[in-house]
Structures are given as C-alpha cells and as structure tokens.
CSV table of C-alpha atoms in Angstrom, one decimal:
chain,number,residue,atom,x,y,z
A,1,MET,CA,101.3,-76.8,116.8
A,2,THR,CA,104.2,-78.9,118.0
A,3,ARG,CA,107.8,-77.8,118.1
A,4,SER,CA,108.7,-80.4,115.4
A,5,THR,CA,106.0,-79.1,113.2
A,6,ASP,CA,107.1,-75.6,113.6
A,7,ARG,CA,110.7,-76.5,112.6
A,8,ARG,CA,109.4,-78.6,109.6
A,9,SER,CA,107.4,-75.6,108.4
A,10,PHE,CA,110.4,-73.3,108.8
A,11,LEU,CA,112.7,-75.7,106.8
A,12,GLN,CA,110.1,-76.0,104.0
A,13,ARG,CA,109.7,-72.3,103.7
A,14,ALA,CA,113.5,-71.6,103.9
A,15,THR,CA,114.1,-74.2,101.2
A,16,ALA,CA,111.5,-72.6,99.0
A,17,LEU,CA,113.3,-69.3,99.3
A,18,GLY,CA,116.6,-70.9,98.5
A,19,LEU,CA,117.9,-70.2,102.0
A,20,SER,CA,120.5,-72.3,103.8
A,21,VAL,CA,119.3,-74.4,106.8
A,22,THR,CA,121.3,-75.2,109.9
A,23,THR,CA,122.5,-78.7,109.4
A,24,PRO,CA,125.6,-79.9,111.3
A,25,ALA,CA,127.5,-80.7,108.0
A,26,TRP,CA,126.7,-77.3,106.5
A,27,CYS,CA,127.8,-75.5,109.6
A,28,ARG,CA,131.0,-77.5,109.8
A,29,ALA,CA,131.7,-76.6,106.1
A,30,LEU,CA,131.1,-72.9,106.8
A,31,ALA,CA,133.5,-72.9,109.8
A,32,ALA,CA,136.2,-75.1,108.2
A,33,ALA,CA,139.6,-73.7,107.3
A,34,ILE,CA,140.0,-73.1,103.6
A,35,PRO,CA,143.1,-74.8,102.1
A,36,ALA,CA,145.1,-73.2,99.4
A,37,THR,CA,143.9,-74.9,96.2
A,38,GLU,CA,142.5,-74.2,92.8
A,39,VAL,CA,138.7,-74.7,92.5
A,40,ARG,CA,137.3,-75.7,89.2
A,41,GLY,CA,133.5,-75.4,88.7
A,42,ALA,CA,130.8,-74.5,86.3
A,43,VAL,CA,127.7,-72.3,85.8
A,44,VAL,CA,124.8,-73.7,83.8
A,45,SER,CA,121.1,-73.0,83.0
A,46,GLY,CA,119.4,-76.3,82.4
A,47,LYS,CA,121.8,-78.1,80.0
A,48,THR,CA,123.2,-74.8,78.7
A,49,ALA,CA,126.7,-73.8,79.7
A,50,LEU,CA,126.9,-70.0,80.6
A,51,GLY,CA,130.0,-68.1,79.6
A,52,GLY,CA,131.1,-64.7,81.0
A,53,ILE,CA,129.5,-65.3,84.4
A,54,ARG,CA,131.3,-63.6,87.3
A,55,VAL,CA,132.4,-65.9,90.2
A,56,SER,CA,134.0,-64.7,93.4
A,57,ASP,CA,135.5,-66.1,96.6
A,58,GLY,CA,134.8,-62.8,98.4
A,59,ARG,CA,138.2,-61.3,97.5
A,60,GLN,CA,138.8,-61.8,93.8
A,61,VAL,CA,136.5,-62.1,90.7
A,62,VAL,CA,136.9,-64.5,87.8
A,63,GLN,CA,134.7,-65.3,84.8
A,64,THR,CA,133.4,-68.5,83.2
A,65,ASP,CA,134.7,-69.4,79.8
A,66,ALA,CA,132.6,-70.2,76.7
A,67,ALA,CA,132.1,-73.7,78.1
A,68,GLY,CA,130.7,-72.3,81.4
A,69,GLU,CA,133.8,-73.4,83.3
A,70,PHE,CA,135.8,-71.4,85.8
A,71,ARG,CA,139.0,-71.7,87.8
A,72,ILE,CA,139.7,-69.7,91.0
A,73,ARG,CA,142.5,-69.9,93.5
A,74,VAL,CA,141.1,-70.0,97.1
A,75,GLY,CA,142.9,-70.1,100.5
A,76,PRO,CA,143.0,-68.7,104.0
A,77,GLU,CA,142.4,-65.1,102.6
A,78,SER,CA,139.2,-66.1,100.8
A,79,GLY,CA,135.8,-65.4,102.2
A,80,PRO,CA,133.5,-68.1,103.7
A,81,PHE,CA,131.5,-68.4,100.5
A,82,LEU,CA,132.1,-68.9,96.8
A,83,PHE,CA,129.3,-67.1,94.9
A,84,VAL,CA,128.2,-66.0,91.5
A,85,THR,CA,126.9,-62.6,90.3
A,86,THR,CA,123.6,-63.6,88.7
A,87,PRO,CA,123.6,-61.9,85.3
A,88,ARG,CA,120.7,-60.1,83.5
A,89,GLY,CA,117.9,-62.5,82.5
A,90,TYR,CA,118.9,-65.1,85.1
A,91,TRP,CA,118.4,-65.7,88.8
A,92,ALA,CA,119.5,-68.2,91.4
A,93,GLN,CA,118.0,-68.6,94.9
A,94,ARG,CA,121.1,-70.4,96.0
A,95,PHE,CA,123.9,-68.4,94.4
A,96,TYR,CA,126.6,-69.4,96.9
A,97,VAL,CA,128.3,-72.4,98.5
A,98,PRO,CA,130.8,-72.6,101.4
A,99,THR,CA,134.3,-72.0,100.0
A,100,ALA,CA,135.6,-75.0,102.1
A,101,THR,CA,133.0,-77.2,100.4
A,102,ALA,CA,134.0,-75.9,97.0
A,103,ALA,CA,137.6,-76.7,97.7
A,104,LYS,CA,136.6,-80.4,98.2
A,105,ARG,CA,133.9,-80.9,95.7
A,106,ARG,CA,133.5,-79.3,92.2
A,107,PRO,CA,130.8,-76.7,92.5
A,108,VAL,CA,128.1,-76.3,89.8
A,109,PHE,CA,125.9,-73.2,90.0
A,110,HIS,CA,122.4,-73.6,88.4
A,111,LEU,CA,120.8,-70.4,87.2
A,112,THR,CA,117.2,-70.1,85.9
A,113,GLU,CA,115.8,-67.7,83.4
A,114,ASN,CA,114.2,-64.7,85.0
A,115,SER,CA,111.8,-62.7,82.8
A,116,ALA,CA,110.6,-60.7,85.8
A,117,SER,CA,113.8,-58.6,85.6
A,118,ARG,CA,112.3,-56.7,82.6
A,119,ALA,CA,110.1,-54.8,85.1
A,120,ASN,CA,113.0,-52.3,85.7
A,121,ARG,CA,111.7,-51.7,89.2
A,122,LEU,CA,113.5,-52.7,92.4
A,123,LEU,CA,112.1,-52.5,95.9
A,124,TYR,CA,114.4,-51.5,98.7
A,125,ILE,CA,113.1,-52.2,102.3
A,126,THR,CA,115.2,-51.7,105.4
A,127,ASP,CA,115.0,-52.0,109.2
A,128,VAL,CA,112.3,-54.6,109.7
A,129,HIS,CA,113.1,-55.1,113.5
A,130,LEU,CA,110.5,-57.9,113.7
A,131,GLY,CA,109.2,-58.6,117.2
A,132,GLU,CA,110.4,-55.3,118.7
A,133,GLY,CA,108.3,-52.6,120.3
A,134,ASN,CA,104.7,-53.8,120.1
A,135,ALA,CA,105.7,-57.2,119.0
A,136,LYS,CA,102.2,-58.4,117.9
A,137,GLU,CA,101.6,-55.2,115.9
A,138,SER,CA,105.0,-55.6,114.2
A,139,VAL,CA,103.8,-58.9,112.7
A,140,LEU,CA,100.4,-57.6,111.7
A,141,ARG,CA,101.8,-54.5,110.1
A,142,MET,CA,104.6,-56.3,108.3
A,143,ASN,CA,102.0,-58.7,106.9
A,144,LYS,CA,99.9,-55.8,105.6
A,145,THR,CA,103.1,-54.3,104.1
A,146,ILE,CA,103.8,-57.5,102.2
A,147,ASP,CA,100.2,-57.5,101.0
A,148,GLU,CA,100.7,-54.0,99.7
A,149,ILE,CA,103.9,-54.9,98.0
A,150,ASN,CA,102.4,-58.0,96.4
A,151,ALA,CA,99.6,-55.8,94.9
A,152,LEU,CA,102.1,-53.4,93.2
A,153,ASP,CA,101.6,-53.3,89.4
A,154,PRO,CA,103.9,-54.0,87.8
A,155,LEU,CA,105.6,-56.1,90.5
A,156,PRO,CA,109.2,-55.1,91.2
A,157,ALA,CA,111.9,-57.4,89.6
A,158,ALA,CA,113.2,-58.1,93.1
A,159,CYS,CA,113.1,-57.1,96.8
A,160,TRP,CA,116.4,-55.9,98.3
A,161,MET,CA,116.3,-56.2,102.1
A,162,GLY,CA,118.5,-53.6,103.7
A,163,GLY,CA,119.3,-55.2,107.1
A,164,ASP,CA,118.1,-55.3,110.7
A,165,ILE,CA,115.6,-58.0,110.5
A,166,SER,CA,116.3,-58.8,114.2
A,167,LEU,CA,118.2,-62.1,114.2
A,168,ASP,CA,119.6,-60.9,117.5
A,169,HIS,CA,116.0,-61.2,118.8
A,170,ALA,CA,115.7,-64.8,117.6
A,171,LYS,CA,113.1,-63.8,114.9
A,172,GLY,CA,114.7,-65.7,112.0
A,173,PRO,CA,112.0,-68.4,111.6
A,174,LEU,CA,109.2,-65.8,111.9
A,175,TYR,CA,110.9,-63.5,109.4
A,176,VAL,CA,111.4,-66.4,106.9
A,177,ASP,CA,107.7,-67.2,107.3
A,178,LEU,CA,106.7,-63.6,106.4
A,179,VAL,CA,109.1,-63.0,103.6
A,180,SER,CA,108.2,-66.3,101.9
A,181,ARG,CA,104.9,-64.6,101.0
A,182,LEU,CA,106.6,-62.1,98.7
A,183,LYS,CA,105.8,-62.7,95.0
A,184,MET,CA,109.3,-61.7,93.8
A,185,PRO,CA,112.9,-62.8,94.4
A,186,VAL,CA,114.6,-61.5,97.6
A,187,ARG,CA,118.2,-60.6,98.4
A,188,HIS,CA,119.4,-59.7,101.9
A,189,SER,CA,121.9,-57.2,103.4
A,190,VAL,CA,123.3,-57.7,106.9
A,191,GLY,CA,122.6,-55.1,109.6
A,192,ASN,CA,124.0,-54.6,113.1
A,193,HIS,CA,121.0,-56.4,114.6
A,194,GLU,CA,121.9,-59.6,112.7
A,195,PHE,CA,125.0,-60.0,115.0
A,196,GLN,CA,124.5,-62.4,117.9
A,197,LEU,CA,127.3,-61.1,120.0
A,198,THR,CA,127.1,-63.7,122.7
A,199,GLN,CA,127.7,-66.5,120.2
A,200,ALA,CA,131.1,-67.9,119.2
A,201,ASP,CA,130.3,-66.9,115.6
A,202,PRO,CA,128.2,-63.7,115.8
A,203,LEU,CA,127.3,-63.8,112.0
A,204,GLY,CA,126.8,-67.5,111.9
A,205,ARG,CA,123.0,-67.4,111.9
A,206,PHE,CA,122.8,-64.8,109.1
A,207,GLN,CA,125.2,-66.8,107.0
A,208,GLN,CA,123.4,-70.0,107.7
A,209,LEU,CA,120.1,-68.4,106.4
A,210,PHE,CA,121.2,-66.0,103.7
A,211,GLY,CA,124.8,-66.7,102.7
A,212,PRO,CA,127.5,-64.1,102.1
A,213,THR,CA,127.2,-60.6,103.7
A,214,TYR,CA,128.5,-58.9,100.5
A,215,TYR,CA,127.9,-59.9,96.9
A,216,SER,CA,126.4,-58.5,93.7
A,217,PHE,CA,123.6,-59.3,91.2
A,218,ASP,CA,122.3,-57.9,87.9
A,219,LEU,CA,118.8,-56.9,86.9
A,220,ASP,CA,118.6,-56.1,83.2
A,221,ASP,CA,121.2,-53.4,82.8
A,222,LEU,CA,121.4,-52.5,86.5
A,223,HIS,CA,124.3,-53.9,88.6
A,224,CYS,CA,123.5,-54.1,92.3
A,225,ILE,CA,126.2,-54.3,94.9
A,226,THR,CA,125.3,-55.4,98.5
A,227,LEU,CA,128.0,-54.3,101.0
A,228,ASP,CA,128.5,-55.5,104.5
A,229,GLY,CA,130.1,-52.5,106.2
A,230,CYS,CA,129.7,-53.9,109.7
A,231,GLY,CA,132.4,-55.0,112.1
A,232,ILE,CA,132.9,-55.8,115.8
A,233,ASP,CA,134.5,-53.0,117.9
A,234,PRO,CA,137.7,-54.4,119.3
A,235,ASN,CA,137.8,-51.7,122.0
A,236,ARG,CA,134.7,-53.0,123.8
A,237,GLY,CA,136.0,-56.2,125.4
A,238,GLU,CA,134.9,-59.7,124.7
A,239,SER,CA,131.3,-58.9,123.9
A,240,GLY,CA,132.3,-56.2,121.5
A,241,GLY,CA,129.8,-54.0,119.8
A,242,VAL,CA,128.8,-53.5,116.1
A,243,ILE,CA,130.4,-50.6,114.3
A,244,GLY,CA,130.6,-49.4,110.8
A,245,ARG,CA,133.7,-50.7,109.1
A,246,MET,CA,134.7,-52.5,105.9
A,247,SER,CA,137.3,-55.2,106.0
A,248,ARG,CA,140.4,-55.2,103.7
A,249,ARG,CA,138.9,-58.3,102.0
A,250,GLU,CA,135.6,-56.6,101.4
A,251,LEU,CA,137.3,-53.6,99.9
A,252,ALA,CA,139.5,-55.8,97.7
A,253,TRP,CA,136.3,-57.6,96.5
A,254,LEU,CA,134.5,-54.3,95.8
A,255,ALA,CA,137.4,-53.1,93.6
A,256,ALA,CA,137.4,-56.4,91.7
A,257,ASP,CA,133.6,-56.5,91.4
A,258,LEU,CA,133.4,-52.9,90.0
A,259,ALA,CA,136.3,-53.6,87.6
A,260,ALA,CA,134.3,-56.6,86.2
A,261,VAL,CA,131.0,-54.8,85.6
A,262,PRO,CA,130.1,-55.1,81.9
A,263,ARG,CA,130.3,-51.9,79.9
A,264,GLY,CA,127.0,-49.9,79.7
A,265,MET,CA,125.6,-51.1,83.0
A,266,THR,CA,124.5,-48.7,85.7
A,267,THR,CA,125.6,-49.5,89.3
A,268,VAL,CA,123.7,-49.0,92.5
A,269,VAL,CA,125.0,-49.9,96.0
A,270,ALA,CA,123.1,-50.9,99.2
A,271,VAL,CA,124.7,-50.9,102.6
A,272,HIS,CA,123.0,-50.9,106.1
A,273,ILE,CA,125.3,-48.6,108.1
A,274,PRO,CA,125.7,-45.4,106.0
A,275,LEU,CA,128.8,-44.6,104.1
A,276,ALA,CA,127.9,-40.9,104.1
A,277,CYS,CA,125.2,-39.0,106.1
A,278,SER,CA,124.8,-35.9,108.3
A,279,TYR,CA,123.6,-37.9,111.3
A,280,PRO,CA,126.8,-37.7,113.4
A,281,PRO,CA,127.4,-33.9,113.0
A,282,ARG,CA,123.7,-33.2,113.6
A,283,ARG,CA,124.2,-34.8,117.0
A,284,GLY,CA,127.4,-33.1,117.7
A,285,THR,CA,129.7,-36.0,117.2
A,286,THR,CA,132.0,-37.6,114.7
A,287,ALA,CA,132.6,-41.0,113.1
A,288,ALA,CA,135.6,-41.6,115.4
A,289,LYS,CA,133.5,-40.9,118.5
A,290,SER,CA,130.4,-42.7,117.3
A,291,PRO,CA,131.5,-45.5,115.0
A,292,GLN,CA,128.1,-47.2,115.4
A,293,TRP,CA,126.4,-44.6,113.2
A,294,ILE,CA,128.6,-44.5,110.1
A,295,VAL,CA,131.2,-46.6,108.3
A,296,THR,CA,134.4,-45.2,109.7
A,297,ASN,CA,136.7,-46.1,106.7
A,298,ALA,CA,134.1,-45.2,104.1
A,299,GLU,CA,136.4,-42.9,102.2
A,300,LYS,CA,138.2,-46.0,100.7
A,301,ALA,CA,134.9,-47.4,99.4
A,302,ILE,CA,133.7,-44.0,98.2
A,303,ALA,CA,136.9,-43.5,96.2
A,304,LEU,CA,136.2,-46.8,94.4
A,305,LEU,CA,132.6,-45.9,93.7
A,306,ARG,CA,133.6,-42.5,92.3
A,307,LYS,CA,136.3,-44.1,90.1
A,308,HIS,CA,133.7,-46.4,88.6
A,309,ASP,CA,131.0,-43.7,88.2
A,310,VAL,CA,128.5,-45.1,90.7
A,311,LYS,CA,125.7,-42.7,91.1
A,312,LEU,CA,123.5,-44.0,93.9
A,313,VAL,CA,124.0,-45.6,97.4
A,314,LEU,CA,120.9,-46.8,99.3
A,315,GLN,CA,121.4,-46.9,103.1
A,316,GLY,CA,119.4,-47.8,106.2
A,317,HIS,CA,120.1,-48.0,110.0
A,318,LEU,CA,119.1,-44.5,111.1
A,319,HIS,CA,115.3,-44.9,110.5
A,320,GLU,CA,115.0,-41.6,108.6
A,321,ASN,CA,114.8,-40.2,105.1
A,322,GLN,CA,117.8,-38.1,104.0
A,323,ARG,CA,119.5,-37.4,100.7
A,324,MET,CA,122.9,-35.9,100.2
A,325,VAL,CA,125.4,-35.7,97.3
A,326,GLN,CA,129.1,-36.3,98.0
A,327,SER,CA,131.9,-36.8,95.5
A,328,GLY,CA,129.2,-36.8,92.8
A,329,ILE,CA,127.4,-39.8,94.4
A,330,GLU,CA,123.9,-39.6,95.7
A,331,PHE,CA,123.6,-41.1,99.2
A,332,VAL,CA,120.1,-41.9,100.3
A,333,GLU,CA,119.2,-42.7,103.8
A,334,SER,CA,115.9,-44.6,103.4
A,335,VAL,CA,113.1,-44.6,105.9
A,336,SER,CA,112.6,-47.7,108.1
A,337,VAL,CA,109.6,-50.0,107.5
A,338,CYS,CA,109.3,-50.4,111.3
A,339,GLY,CA,109.2,-46.6,111.9
A,340,THR,CA,110.4,-46.2,115.4
A,341,TRP,CA,110.8,-49.9,116.2
A,342,TRP,CA,107.0,-50.6,116.0
A,343,ARG,CA,106.3,-48.6,119.1
A,344,ALA,CA,103.0,-47.2,118.0
A,345,GLY,CA,99.9,-48.8,119.4
A,346,ALA,CA,97.0,-50.4,117.6
A,347,GLY,CA,95.3,-47.9,115.3
A,348,GLU,CA,98.2,-45.3,115.6
A,349,ARG,CA,100.4,-44.2,112.7
A,350,GLU,CA,103.9,-45.6,112.9
A,351,ASN,CA,106.4,-42.7,112.2
A,352,ALA,CA,110.1,-42.9,111.6
A,353,THR,CA,112.6,-41.0,113.8
A,354,SER,CA,112.4,-38.0,111.4
A,355,GLY,CA,108.6,-37.8,111.7
A,356,GLU,CA,107.4,-39.1,108.4
A,357,PRO,CA,105.4,-42.3,108.1
A,358,ARG,CA,107.2,-45.7,107.9
A,359,GLY,CA,107.7,-47.1,104.5
A,360,TYR,CA,109.9,-48.5,101.8
A,361,ARG,CA,111.6,-47.2,98.6
A,362,MET,CA,111.0,-48.0,95.0
A,363,LEU,CA,113.9,-47.7,92.6
A,364,GLU,CA,113.3,-47.4,88.8
A,365,TRP,CA,115.8,-47.1,86.0
A,366,SER,CA,115.8,-46.6,82.2
A,367,ALA,CA,118.5,-45.9,79.7
A,368,GLY,CA,121.1,-45.4,82.5
A,369,LYS,CA,119.0,-43.0,84.5
A,370,LEU,CA,117.9,-43.8,88.0
A,371,SER,CA,114.9,-42.5,90.0
A,372,HIS,CA,113.5,-43.4,93.4
A,373,HIS,CA,110.7,-42.5,95.7
C-alpha cells in the first residue's frame, strides 16, 4: 500500500468519524488570534431550528433562542473552539469549529436525531497506549476488544475515551483506523500522552483530530462533562512536562456549564489525570511533589462539582481500579484497557498495575441513579 493510499484511507475514516483533518487552512484558523467580536450563529436539525441549545467558547455558555439563533462575545480570552453541548435525543460528530473561524463566518451547527441514546448505557475506556509494549499485540488485542464491545447487547449509547491513546507515539492514524470500527458514537478526552512536547503546539495534533479538550454532551437525562486537567510544567525548562492542572479558563467554563445544566439531569464527569485518588500518599509523596499524578488545583473543581450535586467522576491515568468518596462525590479510578502498556506476550494475560485484568467500564443510569462496573 502506498503512502498516498494510506493517507487517503486515514482521511476517509477520520471524516466518517466527524474528526478534523490537518489541512493548512484549518490549522491556520486554529492558531489564529481571536478578535473581540460578537459571533452570531445557529443550531439546526435538518430544516428545524433548535432552541435552548447550549453553546460555548470554552469560557462562557449561552443558549439558542426559539429560532435556533445564538449570540456570544468572543475574544482573546476565549478558547480555541466554539462548540455546542449536544442535547438529549441529538448528536453531532462535528460539534465544534475554530473560534477564529466563527468570528469571520457565521457558524451553523447541524445536529442529527440520535435514538441510540435511549440505551442508558455509556462505555468508558481509558489508557489505550496503542503501539507501546508489544506493539503488534497491542493492535491485535485492541481489535478484539472492539469486537467484544460491538457485540454488547444492548449497545452503549456512546463510547467515552478517557485519554492516552498515544499521539506522542505518532499512532493517530492507526488509532483512527481502529476506533472507526465501533458501532456507536465516540467522544474523546485528552491525556498526558496526547502532548507532543517537542512541537510548537503540543496539543495541536489532538485538537486537529478531536477538537476541544474540554466540553460536554447529554445522553437522555445524563449530562456528561469532559475535563482537560492537563498542563505543561513551567518548572521543567523548554521541553516542559505534563502535570495535572486546570486553567482559569477551564474552571470558568466548568462553572458556567454546570450552572446551565437543565433541571432534573444527573451529571457525571470524566478526566484523565485524577482529581482525587490515594495514589500519591500510597507512594509516600504529595501532589506538590508529584504533580504528574493528580490535578494539583483540584479543590477548585471539586468545590464546583459539590455545589452542583455531581455524584460521579471517572478517571484514568494510573492503570488501576480504585474507588473513593470525597466531599460526597464518588471518584473512580478506572482500569486501563492496555493493562501495563501491553507488555504481556502472546497468549499471556494482560494485567493492570494493580493486578486485575485489563478492561473497560460500563456506566448505567436510571431515574437519577448511577451504577458502574
């Protein structure tokens, strides 16, 4: 297979998933400065205008009016994307557009009806680490995992990827090829292994493929918040290093998003680097000494989650199962699908760092009650 054919196949699969592709114009729009201006846009489904749809610039949240129209002030403090929270009964593969593009051209978000959301099951899978350890085995085992997921009955309404798909190992096209086989919609979280620290824009590749690093979506009466929680350590020189930290803009957006959740909905959060876990003290350290293991300013986010009665936070990063309750919130460290970075040989069982087999988590909800296994 030629190099051009490989790229063509990748672009076709990425487009089918609603992912962005790396075109010069798109990259320039993503990197462009955002002028202070009012953006006017719309949200529609077919020819039907959709009112009450939440729209954000990554800092503030507005809603569409009865005619499906919205107005939002953007500027240098805005995030790189303008995005919608897809509401219950609807979905959009491309739920975002570069904010700089929206400032120049009226954005219209197109949603499609999504009956699959009635399944009330959500799959959470984290730490894929494709191509690491026994690289060939990682692809074979991930393919078998996807076959297993596709055979679930009923199928989950969506798959929530929890980060560390290994963009820093240049596995983006291979990952897109694999995930395109899933028979359900997919949303992505960013992990520390999505940072390409030698590049001018370490998160550029993730954003070019998957869009914003934090956002939200609804499935039936479940509100799902994807957090970023990753930052570059300013104390480690030019190359930096990824640590757990939420920016002021992300915290402002989290407060605005939570405040806009419709009454009666149950909220669940996903974040790659944990907001709360016992990992640092079990290893005789603290968040201040080991900021790569936990979000160092998590108390600000936790206070917001507690204020809005959030009951569950799904977490990855540490390749182990752990459950703890803090401030009335259940924090679940979910086992990695790669186990210990696919180090097991052919025919061997792939265990996580805590000793149990690799796997994924199923979340189910009904009448405001959540369960997971």
